Coordinates of C-alpha atoms in Angstrom, one line a residue:
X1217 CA 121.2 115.8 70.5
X1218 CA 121.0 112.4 69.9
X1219 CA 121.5 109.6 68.1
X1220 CA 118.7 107.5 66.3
X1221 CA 120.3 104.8 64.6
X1222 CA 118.5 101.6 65.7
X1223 CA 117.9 98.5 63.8
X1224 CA 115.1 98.0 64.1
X1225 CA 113.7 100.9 62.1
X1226 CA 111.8 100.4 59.0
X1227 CA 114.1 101.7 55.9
X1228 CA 111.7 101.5 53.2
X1229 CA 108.8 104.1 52.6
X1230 CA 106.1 103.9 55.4
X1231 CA 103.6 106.6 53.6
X1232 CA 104.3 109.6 52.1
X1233 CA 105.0 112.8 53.9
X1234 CA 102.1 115.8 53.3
X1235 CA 103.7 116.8 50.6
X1236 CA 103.4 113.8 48.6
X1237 CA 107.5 112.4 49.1
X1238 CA 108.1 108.9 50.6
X1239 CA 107.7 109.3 54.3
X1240 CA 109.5 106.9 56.5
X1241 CA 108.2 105.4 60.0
X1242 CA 110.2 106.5 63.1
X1243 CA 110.5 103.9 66.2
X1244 CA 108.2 105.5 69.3
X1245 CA 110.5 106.2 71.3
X1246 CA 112.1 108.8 68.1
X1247 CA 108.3 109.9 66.9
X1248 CA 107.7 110.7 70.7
X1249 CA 110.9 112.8 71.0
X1250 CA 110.8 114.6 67.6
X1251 CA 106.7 115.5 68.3
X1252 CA 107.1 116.4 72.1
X1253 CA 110.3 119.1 71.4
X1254 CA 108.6 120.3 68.8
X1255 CA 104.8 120.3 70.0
X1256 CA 103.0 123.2 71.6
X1257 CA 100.2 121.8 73.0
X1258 CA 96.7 122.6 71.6
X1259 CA 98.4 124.4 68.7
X1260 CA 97.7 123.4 65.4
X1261 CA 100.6 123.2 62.8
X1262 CA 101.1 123.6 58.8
X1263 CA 100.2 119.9 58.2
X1264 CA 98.3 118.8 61.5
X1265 CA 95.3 119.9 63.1
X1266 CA 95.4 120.9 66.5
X1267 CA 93.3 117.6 67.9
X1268 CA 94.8 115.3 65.9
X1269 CA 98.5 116.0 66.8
X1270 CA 97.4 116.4 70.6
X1271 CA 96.0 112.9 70.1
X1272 CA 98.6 111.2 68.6
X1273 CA 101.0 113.1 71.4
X1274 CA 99.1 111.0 73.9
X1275 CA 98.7 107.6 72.2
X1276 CA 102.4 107.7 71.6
X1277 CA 103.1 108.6 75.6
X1278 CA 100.8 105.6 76.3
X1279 CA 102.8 103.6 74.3
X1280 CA 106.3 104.2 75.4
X1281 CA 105.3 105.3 79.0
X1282 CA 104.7 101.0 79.0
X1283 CA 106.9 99.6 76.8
X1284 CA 110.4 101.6 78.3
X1285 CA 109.7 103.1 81.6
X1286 CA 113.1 103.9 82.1
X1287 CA 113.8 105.6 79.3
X1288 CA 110.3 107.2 80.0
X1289 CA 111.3 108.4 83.8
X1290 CA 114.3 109.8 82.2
X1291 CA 112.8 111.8 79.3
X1292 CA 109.8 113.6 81.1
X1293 CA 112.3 115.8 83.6
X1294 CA 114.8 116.1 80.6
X1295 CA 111.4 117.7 78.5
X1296 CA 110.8 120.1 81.4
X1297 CA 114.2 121.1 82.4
X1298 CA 116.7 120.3 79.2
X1299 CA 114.0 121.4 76.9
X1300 CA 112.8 123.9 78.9
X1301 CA 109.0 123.0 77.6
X1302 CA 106.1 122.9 79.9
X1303 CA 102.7 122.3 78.6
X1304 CA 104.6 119.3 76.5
X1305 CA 105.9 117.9 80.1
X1306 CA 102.8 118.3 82.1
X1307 CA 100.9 116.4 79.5
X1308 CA 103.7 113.9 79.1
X1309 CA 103.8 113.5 82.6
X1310 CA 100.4 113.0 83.4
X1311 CA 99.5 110.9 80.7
X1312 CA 102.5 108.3 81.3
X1313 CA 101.2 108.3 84.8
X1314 CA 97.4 107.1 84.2
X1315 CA 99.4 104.6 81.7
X1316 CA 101.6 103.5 84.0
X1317 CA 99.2 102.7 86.7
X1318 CA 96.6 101.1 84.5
X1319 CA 99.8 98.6 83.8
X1320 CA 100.7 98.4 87.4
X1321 CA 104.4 100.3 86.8
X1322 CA 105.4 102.5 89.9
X1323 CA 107.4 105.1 90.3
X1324 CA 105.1 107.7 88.4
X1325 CA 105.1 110.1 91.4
X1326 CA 108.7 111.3 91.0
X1327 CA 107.9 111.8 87.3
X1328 CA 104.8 114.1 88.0
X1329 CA 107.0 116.0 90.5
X1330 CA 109.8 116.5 88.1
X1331 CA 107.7 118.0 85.3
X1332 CA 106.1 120.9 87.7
X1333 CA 108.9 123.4 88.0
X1334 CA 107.0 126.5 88.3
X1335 CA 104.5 127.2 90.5
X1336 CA 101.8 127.9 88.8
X1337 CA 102.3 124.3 87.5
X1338 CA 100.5 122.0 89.6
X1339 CA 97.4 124.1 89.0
X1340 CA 98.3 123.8 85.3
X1341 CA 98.4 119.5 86.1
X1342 CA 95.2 119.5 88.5
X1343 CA 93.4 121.5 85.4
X1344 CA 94.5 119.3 82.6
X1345 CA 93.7 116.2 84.3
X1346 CA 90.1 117.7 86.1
X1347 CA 89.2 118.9 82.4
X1348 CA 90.5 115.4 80.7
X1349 CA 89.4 112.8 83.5
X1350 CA 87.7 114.3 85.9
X1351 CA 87.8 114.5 89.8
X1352 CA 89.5 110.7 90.1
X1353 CA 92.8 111.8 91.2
X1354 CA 95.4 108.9 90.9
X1355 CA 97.5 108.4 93.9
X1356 CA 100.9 109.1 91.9
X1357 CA 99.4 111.8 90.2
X1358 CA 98.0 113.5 93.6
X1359 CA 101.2 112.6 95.3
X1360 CA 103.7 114.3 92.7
X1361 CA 101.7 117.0 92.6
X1362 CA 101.5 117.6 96.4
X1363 CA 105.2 117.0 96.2
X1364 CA 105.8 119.7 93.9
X1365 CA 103.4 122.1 95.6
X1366 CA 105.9 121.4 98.9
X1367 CA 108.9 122.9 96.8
X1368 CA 107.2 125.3 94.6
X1369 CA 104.8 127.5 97.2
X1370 CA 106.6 130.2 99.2
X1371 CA 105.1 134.3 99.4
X1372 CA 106.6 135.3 96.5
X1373 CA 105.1 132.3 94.3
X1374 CA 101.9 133.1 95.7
X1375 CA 101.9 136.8 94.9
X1376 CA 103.1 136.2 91.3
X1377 CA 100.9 133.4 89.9
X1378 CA 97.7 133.1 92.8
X1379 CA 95.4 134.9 90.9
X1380 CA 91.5 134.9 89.8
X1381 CA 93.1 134.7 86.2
X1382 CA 93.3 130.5 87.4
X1383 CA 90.4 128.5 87.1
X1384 CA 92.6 126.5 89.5
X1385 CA 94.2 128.7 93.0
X1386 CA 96.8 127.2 95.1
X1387 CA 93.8 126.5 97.9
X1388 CA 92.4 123.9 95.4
X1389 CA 95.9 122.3 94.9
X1390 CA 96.2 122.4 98.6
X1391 CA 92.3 120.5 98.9
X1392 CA 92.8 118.9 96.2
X1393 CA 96.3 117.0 96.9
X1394 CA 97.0 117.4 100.9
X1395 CA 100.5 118.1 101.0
X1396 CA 102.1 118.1 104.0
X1397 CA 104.1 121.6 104.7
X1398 CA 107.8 121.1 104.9
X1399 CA 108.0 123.5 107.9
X1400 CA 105.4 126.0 110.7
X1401 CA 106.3 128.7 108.0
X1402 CA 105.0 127.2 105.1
X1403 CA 102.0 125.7 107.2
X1404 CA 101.2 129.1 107.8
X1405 CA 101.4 129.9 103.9
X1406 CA 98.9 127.1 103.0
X1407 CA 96.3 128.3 106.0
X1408 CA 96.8 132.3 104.2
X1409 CA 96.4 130.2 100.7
X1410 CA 92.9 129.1 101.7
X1411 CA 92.1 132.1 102.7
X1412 CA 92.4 133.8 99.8
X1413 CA 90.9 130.9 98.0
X1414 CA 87.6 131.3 100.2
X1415 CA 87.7 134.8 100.9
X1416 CA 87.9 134.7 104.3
X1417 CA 89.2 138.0 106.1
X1418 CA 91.7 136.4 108.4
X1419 CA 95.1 138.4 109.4
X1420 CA 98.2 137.9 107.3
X1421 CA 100.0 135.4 109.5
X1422 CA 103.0 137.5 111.6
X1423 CA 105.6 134.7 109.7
X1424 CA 105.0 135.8 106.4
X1425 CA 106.7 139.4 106.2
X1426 CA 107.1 139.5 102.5
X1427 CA 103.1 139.2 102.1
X1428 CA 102.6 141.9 105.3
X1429 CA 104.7 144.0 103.6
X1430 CA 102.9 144.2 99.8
X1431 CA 99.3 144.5 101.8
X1432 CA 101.1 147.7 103.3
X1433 CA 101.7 148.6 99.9
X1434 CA 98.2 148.2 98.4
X1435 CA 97.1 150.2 101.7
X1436 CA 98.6 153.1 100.1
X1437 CA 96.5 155.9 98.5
X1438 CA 96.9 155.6 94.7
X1439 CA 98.2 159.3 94.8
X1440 CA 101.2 158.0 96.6
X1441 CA 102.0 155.1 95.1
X1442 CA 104.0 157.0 92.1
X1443 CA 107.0 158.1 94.7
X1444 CA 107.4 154.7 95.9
X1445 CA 110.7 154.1 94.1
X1446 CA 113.0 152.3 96.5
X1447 CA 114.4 149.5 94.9
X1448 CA 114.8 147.7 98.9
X1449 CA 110.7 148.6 99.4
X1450 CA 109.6 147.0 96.5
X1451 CA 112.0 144.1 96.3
X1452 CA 110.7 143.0 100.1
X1453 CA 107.0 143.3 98.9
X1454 CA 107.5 140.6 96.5
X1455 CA 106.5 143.4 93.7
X1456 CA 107.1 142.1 90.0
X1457 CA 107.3 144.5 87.0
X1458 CA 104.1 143.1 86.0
X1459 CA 102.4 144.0 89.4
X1460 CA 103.7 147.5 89.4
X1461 CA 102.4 148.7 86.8
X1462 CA 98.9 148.0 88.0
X1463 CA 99.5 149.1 91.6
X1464 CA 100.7 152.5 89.9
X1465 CA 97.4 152.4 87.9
X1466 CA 99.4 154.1 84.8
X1467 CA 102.1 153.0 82.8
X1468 CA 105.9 152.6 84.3
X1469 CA 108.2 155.8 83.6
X1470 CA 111.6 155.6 83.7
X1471 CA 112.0 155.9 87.5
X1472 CA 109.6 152.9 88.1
X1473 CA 111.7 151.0 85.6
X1474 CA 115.2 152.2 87.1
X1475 CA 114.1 150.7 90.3
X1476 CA 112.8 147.8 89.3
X1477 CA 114.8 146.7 87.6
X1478 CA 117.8 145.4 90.4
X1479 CA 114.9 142.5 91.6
X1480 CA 114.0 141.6 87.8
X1481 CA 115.0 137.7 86.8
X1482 CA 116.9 137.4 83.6
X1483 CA 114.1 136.3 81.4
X1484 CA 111.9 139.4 82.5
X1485 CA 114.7 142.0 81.5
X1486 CA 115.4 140.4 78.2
X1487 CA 111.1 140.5 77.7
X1488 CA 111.5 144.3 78.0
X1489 CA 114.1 145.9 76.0
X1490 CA 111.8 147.6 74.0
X1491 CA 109.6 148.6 77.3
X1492 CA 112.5 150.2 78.8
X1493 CA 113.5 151.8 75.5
X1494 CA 110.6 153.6 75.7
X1495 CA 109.8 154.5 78.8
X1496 CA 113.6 156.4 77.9
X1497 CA 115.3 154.4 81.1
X1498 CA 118.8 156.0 81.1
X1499 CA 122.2 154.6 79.8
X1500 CA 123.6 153.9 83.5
X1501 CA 120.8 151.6 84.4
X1502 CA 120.8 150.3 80.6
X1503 CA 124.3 149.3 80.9
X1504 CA 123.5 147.3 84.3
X1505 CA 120.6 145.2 82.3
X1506 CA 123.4 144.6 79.3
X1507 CA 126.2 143.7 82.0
X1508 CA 123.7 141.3 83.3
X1509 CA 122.3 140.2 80.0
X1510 CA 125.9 139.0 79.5
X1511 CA 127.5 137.2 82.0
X1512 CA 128.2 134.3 81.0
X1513 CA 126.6 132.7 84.6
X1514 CA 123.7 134.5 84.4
X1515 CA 123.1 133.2 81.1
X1516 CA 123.5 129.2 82.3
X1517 CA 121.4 130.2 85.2
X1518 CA 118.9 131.4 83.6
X1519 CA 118.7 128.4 81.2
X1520 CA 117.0 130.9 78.7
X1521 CA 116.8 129.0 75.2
X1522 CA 119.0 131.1 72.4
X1523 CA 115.9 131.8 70.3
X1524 CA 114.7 134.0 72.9
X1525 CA 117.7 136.5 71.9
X1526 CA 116.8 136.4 68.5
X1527 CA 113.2 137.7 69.6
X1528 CA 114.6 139.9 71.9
X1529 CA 116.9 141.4 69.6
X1530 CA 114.2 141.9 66.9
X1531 CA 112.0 143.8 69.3
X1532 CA 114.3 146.1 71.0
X1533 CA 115.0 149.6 68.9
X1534 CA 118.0 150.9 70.4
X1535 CA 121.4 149.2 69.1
X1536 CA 122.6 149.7 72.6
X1537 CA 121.4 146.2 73.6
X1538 CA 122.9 144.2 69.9
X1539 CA 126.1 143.5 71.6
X1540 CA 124.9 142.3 75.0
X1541 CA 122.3 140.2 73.3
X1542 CA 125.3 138.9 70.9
X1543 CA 127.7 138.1 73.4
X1544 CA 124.8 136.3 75.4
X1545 CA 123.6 134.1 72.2
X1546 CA 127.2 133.4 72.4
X1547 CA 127.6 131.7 75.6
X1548 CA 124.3 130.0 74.9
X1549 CA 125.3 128.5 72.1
X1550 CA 128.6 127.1 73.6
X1551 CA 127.9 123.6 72.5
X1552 CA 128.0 124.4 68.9
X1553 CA 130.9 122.9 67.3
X1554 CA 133.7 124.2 65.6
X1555 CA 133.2 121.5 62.5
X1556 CA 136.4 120.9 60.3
X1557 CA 136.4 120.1 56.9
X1558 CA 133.5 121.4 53.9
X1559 CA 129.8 121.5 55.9
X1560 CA 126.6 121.7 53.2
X1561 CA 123.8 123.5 55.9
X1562 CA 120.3 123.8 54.3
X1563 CA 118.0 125.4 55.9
X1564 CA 114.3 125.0 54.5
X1565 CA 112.0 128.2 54.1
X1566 CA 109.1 127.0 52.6
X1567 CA 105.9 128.0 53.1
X1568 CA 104.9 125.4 56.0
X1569 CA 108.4 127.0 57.8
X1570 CA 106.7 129.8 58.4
X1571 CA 104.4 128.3 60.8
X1572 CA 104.5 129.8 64.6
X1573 CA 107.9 128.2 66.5
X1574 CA 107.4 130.3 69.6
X1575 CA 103.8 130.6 71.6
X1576 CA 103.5 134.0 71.3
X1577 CA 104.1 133.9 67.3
X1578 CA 107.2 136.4 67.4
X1579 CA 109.0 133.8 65.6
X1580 CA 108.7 131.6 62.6
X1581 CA 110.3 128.0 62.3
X1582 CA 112.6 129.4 59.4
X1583 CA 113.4 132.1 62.1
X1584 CA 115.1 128.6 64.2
X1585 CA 116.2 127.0 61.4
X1586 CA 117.8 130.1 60.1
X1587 CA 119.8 131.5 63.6
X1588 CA 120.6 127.8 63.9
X1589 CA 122.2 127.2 60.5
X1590 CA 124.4 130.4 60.9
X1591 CA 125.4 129.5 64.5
X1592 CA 127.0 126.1 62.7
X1593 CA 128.3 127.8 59.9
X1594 CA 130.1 130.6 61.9
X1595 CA 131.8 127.6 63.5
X1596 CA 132.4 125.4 60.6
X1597 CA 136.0 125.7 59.2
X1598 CA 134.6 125.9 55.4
X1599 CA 130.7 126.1 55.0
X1600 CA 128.5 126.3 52.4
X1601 CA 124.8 127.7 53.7
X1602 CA 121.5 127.7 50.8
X1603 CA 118.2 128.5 51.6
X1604 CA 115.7 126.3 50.1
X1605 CA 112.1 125.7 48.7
X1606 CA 110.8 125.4 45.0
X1607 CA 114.3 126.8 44.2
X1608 CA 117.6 127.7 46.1
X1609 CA 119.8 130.5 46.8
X1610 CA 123.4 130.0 48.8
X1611 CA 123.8 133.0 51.7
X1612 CA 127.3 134.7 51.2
X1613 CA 128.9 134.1 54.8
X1614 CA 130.9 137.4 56.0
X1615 CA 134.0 137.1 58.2
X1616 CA 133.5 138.5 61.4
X1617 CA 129.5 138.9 60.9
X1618 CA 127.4 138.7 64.4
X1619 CA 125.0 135.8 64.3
X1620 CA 122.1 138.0 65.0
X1621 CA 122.7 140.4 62.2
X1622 CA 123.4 137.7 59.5
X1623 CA 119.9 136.5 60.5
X1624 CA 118.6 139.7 60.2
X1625 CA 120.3 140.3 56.8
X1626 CA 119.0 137.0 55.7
X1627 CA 115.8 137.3 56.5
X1628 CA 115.6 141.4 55.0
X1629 CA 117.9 139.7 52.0
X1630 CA 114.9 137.9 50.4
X1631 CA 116.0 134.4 51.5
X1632 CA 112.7 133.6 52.9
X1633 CA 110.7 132.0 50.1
X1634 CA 107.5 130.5 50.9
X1635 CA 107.1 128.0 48.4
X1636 CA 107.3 124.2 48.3
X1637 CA 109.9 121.9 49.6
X1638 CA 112.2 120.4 46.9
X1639 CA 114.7 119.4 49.6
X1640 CA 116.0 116.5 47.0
X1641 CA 116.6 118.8 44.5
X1642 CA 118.1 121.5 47.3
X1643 CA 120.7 118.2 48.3
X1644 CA 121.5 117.0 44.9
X1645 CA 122.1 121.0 43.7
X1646 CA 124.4 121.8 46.0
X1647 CA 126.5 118.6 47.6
X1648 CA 129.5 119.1 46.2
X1649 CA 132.5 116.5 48.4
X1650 CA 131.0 118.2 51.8
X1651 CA 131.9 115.9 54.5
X1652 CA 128.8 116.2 55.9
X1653 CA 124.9 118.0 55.0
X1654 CA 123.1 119.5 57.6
X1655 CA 119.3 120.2 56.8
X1656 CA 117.0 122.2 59.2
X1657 CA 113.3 121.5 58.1
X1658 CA 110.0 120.0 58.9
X1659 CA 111.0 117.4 56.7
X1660 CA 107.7 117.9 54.9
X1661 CA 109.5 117.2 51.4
X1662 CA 107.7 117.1 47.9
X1663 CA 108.4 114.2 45.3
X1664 CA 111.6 115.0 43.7
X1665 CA 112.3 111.6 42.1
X1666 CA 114.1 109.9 44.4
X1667 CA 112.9 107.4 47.1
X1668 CA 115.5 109.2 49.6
X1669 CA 115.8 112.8 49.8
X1670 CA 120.0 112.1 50.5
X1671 CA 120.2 109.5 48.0
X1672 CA 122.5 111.5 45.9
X1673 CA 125.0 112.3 49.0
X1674 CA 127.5 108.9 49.4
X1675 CA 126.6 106.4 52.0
X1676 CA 129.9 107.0 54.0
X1677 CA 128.7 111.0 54.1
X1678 CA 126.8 112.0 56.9
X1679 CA 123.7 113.5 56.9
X1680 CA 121.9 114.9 60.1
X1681 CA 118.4 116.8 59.9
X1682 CA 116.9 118.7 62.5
X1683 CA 113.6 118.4 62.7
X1684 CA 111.6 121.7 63.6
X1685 CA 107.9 119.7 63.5
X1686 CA 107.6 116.7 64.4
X1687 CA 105.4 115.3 62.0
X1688 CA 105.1 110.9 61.9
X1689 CA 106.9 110.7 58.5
X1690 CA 110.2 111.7 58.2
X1691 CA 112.4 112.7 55.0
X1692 CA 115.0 109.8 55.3
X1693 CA 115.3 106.5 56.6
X1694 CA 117.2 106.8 60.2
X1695 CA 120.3 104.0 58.8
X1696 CA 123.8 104.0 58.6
X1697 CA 124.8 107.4 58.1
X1698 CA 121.8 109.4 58.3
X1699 CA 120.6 111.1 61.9
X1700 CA 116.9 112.6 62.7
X1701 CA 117.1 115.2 65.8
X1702 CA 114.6 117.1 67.4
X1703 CA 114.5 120.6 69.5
X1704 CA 116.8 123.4 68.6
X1705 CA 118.5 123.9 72.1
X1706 CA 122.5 124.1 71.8
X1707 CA 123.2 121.1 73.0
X1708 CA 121.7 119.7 70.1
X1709 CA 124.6 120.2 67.6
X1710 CA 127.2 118.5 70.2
X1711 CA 126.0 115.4 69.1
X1712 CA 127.6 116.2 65.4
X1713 CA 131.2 115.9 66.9
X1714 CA 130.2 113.1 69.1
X1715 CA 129.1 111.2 66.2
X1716 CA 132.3 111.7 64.2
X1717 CA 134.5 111.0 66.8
X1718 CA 133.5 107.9 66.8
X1719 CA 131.9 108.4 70.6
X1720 CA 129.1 106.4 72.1
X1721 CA 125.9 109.1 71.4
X1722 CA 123.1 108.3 73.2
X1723 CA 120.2 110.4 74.0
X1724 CA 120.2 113.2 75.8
X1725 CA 119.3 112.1 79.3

């Protein structure tokens, strides 16, 4: 993803990391990026409370939201759209902002735009900042996120995510920020939005057909509502899978599915495999979901992160959809080089690994680390894969093996252990001539008796670890050969070749 390898880092210890090792200090700028891919917001992780990694996310936006601007404009869109993470951007953004204007930097509005992509978003921003600051609304602050309430709010937005489930409804955005409507027909929307906010019992304005047409809809009797199964009718009401089900007022058979399913976005289709398995949706519609699942455009449309295949794929129960979701983890992981030469990938699975990686807890961090590490390894020429903690154990590799299934097999295989991380001991085990270790870990290492957890792999060797956590002390001093990355998106691993090509790797943005 990127390369760290600045001057003016510290190369001796710093501290030691939680697990006793020598811990080295990171640069801002790398601490920043390694805790804001890595950082759910308000969750707390293996080694880090909750508050206290919140709090150092903030103190460290502060800092380099002032010190490099630039770099800080260019980061906060990359977070929301490169790393596809939102509560991470939303705080980034808004906290660089109040930063920014205490020090008298402009430009802060465009950044707070950038970061709200989905339109419940600027709620989300309103809330965070109401709940952190209170009602004091800076004018970049108010100003991006009018801006991104302009591009955001249409009917189907405000069907899908206006809701009494929001402490915050698009009326108080609209109050709140005072954006100006980019045309009569979203003028009208914003008047309808404050209505609903207020409860008033105004007419749907004549303009806004796709809102006319779900209150027809909801006029139905309940009784009736089971036979509406056009997919045309319920596509121009705006109606999402989530919505129908509670229109129906009972779960969705497989005819509600089967027409639903022609107006359902990539990431909802992939969400409900299993659903649609169950409900017993038939194989003609099932092979339109896999046909879509994978095209290869849908897939960079839907900029859809490659762990959520893994989850997928571990949820649904027919094998009907292993190939589609294989052929789609494919194309998102097209950036993964094909790596000549003898790789070394360790990939750590002790007990702090198995800390949540995803927000709803369906995968583990040695669930990343693990699809990652096989990804590489299927396209290094000669590689070598171990799984480490107190001890090791090297994965056998099988010719023509699916990514998804080795995962599976290595996780069913017993290569999960749960115990301490001896990634010293791991390195000095197995390096054997590789020309090049790749280590996917929290970095959280224990004392193994070296200063350096690569000290035993040559100088001219490169090492690059991903780091799944983005805790303050890392494993190994960022120097000469040695590379620290952060978020487990395919592009990551395109910096590998970069980097021993002898091209210029900068970050990524």
């Amino acid at each position: 993803m990127a390369k760290f390898n600045l001057a003016t880092l510290v190369k001796r210890p710093a501290g030691k990391t939680a697990e006793g090792a020598p811990g080295y200090d990171r640069e801002p700028r790398l601490e920043l990026f390694l805790l804001a891919v890595s950082n759910m917001v308000g969750e707390q992780t293996f080694y880090e409370h909750a508050g206290d990694r919140d709090t150092r996310f903030r103190e460290l936006i502060a800092k380099v939201a002032v010190a490099d601007p630039a770099w800080f404009a260019r980061f906060v869109p990359w977070l929301r759209l490169g790393a596809n993470l939102r509560s991470a951007s939303v705080v980034a953004a808004l906290e660089g902002a109040k930063a920014q204007v205490a020090a008298g930097i402009p430009g802060s509005r465009a950044m707070v735009d950038a970061a709200l992509q989905r339109a419940d978003e600027p709620g989300e921003a309103l809330a965070y900042w109401l709940s952190t600051y209170g009602r004091a609304l800076p004018k970049p602050v108010k100003r991006g996120v009018a801006d991104a309430a302009v591009r955001l709010y249409h009917e189907r937005s405000l069907l899908k995510y206006d809701s009494d489930s929001h402490a915050l409804r698009f009326g108080d955005v609209l109050e709140l920020t005072h954006p100006t409507a980019r045309d009569a027909a979203q003028g009208e929307l914003f008047r309808h939005a404050l209505d609903r906010r207020h409860q008033r019992d105004n007419p749907i304005p004549e303009a806004l057909g796709v809102l006319r047409a779900r209150a027809e809809l909801m006029a139905l009797p309940v009784a009736e509502r089971a036979a509406v199964l056009d997919p045309r009718v319920l596509a121009a009401a705006g109606m999402t899978w989530e919505a129908l089900a509670g229109w129906r007022q009972g779960p969705l058979d497989a005819a509600a599915w089967s027409a639903m399913i022609p107006s359902m976005g990539y990431l909802a289709l992939l969400r409900n495999l299993r659903n649609f398995d169950q409900a017993g949706v038939g194989d003609e519609v099932a092979e339109a979901v896999a046909a879509k699942l994978s095209d290869p455009d849908e897939v960079d449309r839907s900029r859809v992160l490659p762990m959520r295949f893994l989850s997928a794929y571990n949820a649904a129960p027919s094998l009907r959809w292993a190939y589609p979701l294989e052929k789609a983890l494919q194309f998102a992981l097209g950036n993964v080089p094909r790596l000549d030469g003898r790789t070394l990938i360790l990939i750590d699975t002790s007990g702090s690994m198995n800390s949540t990686f995803s927000r709803d807890g369906s995968l583990r961090c040695w669930d990343a680390a693990t699809m990652f590490g096989l990804a590489l390894a299927a396209r290094a020429k000669d590689a070598t894969v171990v799984s480490f903690s107190n001890d090791t154990k090297v994965f056998d590799l099988r010719a023509g093996e699916s990514v998804l299934s080795a995962v599976k097999r290595f996780k069913d295989g017993g290569w999960f252990f749960g115990g301490g991380t001896s990634t010293e001991h791991a390195v000095r085990k197995h390096y054997a001539r590789h020309d090049r270790v790749v280590i996917l870990t929290d970095e959280q290492a224990h004392w193994g008796g070296a200063a350096d957890v690569a000290a035993s792999v040559p100088a001219t060797v490169p090492v690059y670890t991903w780091n799944l956590a983005g805790y303050r002390l890392g494993h190994t001093p960022v120097a000469g050969r040695r590379y620290t990355f952060g978020g487990l998106t395919d592009a990551a691993f395109t910096m590998i070749g970069l980097i021993e090509s002898g091209e210029s790797a900068t970050w990524p943005f």
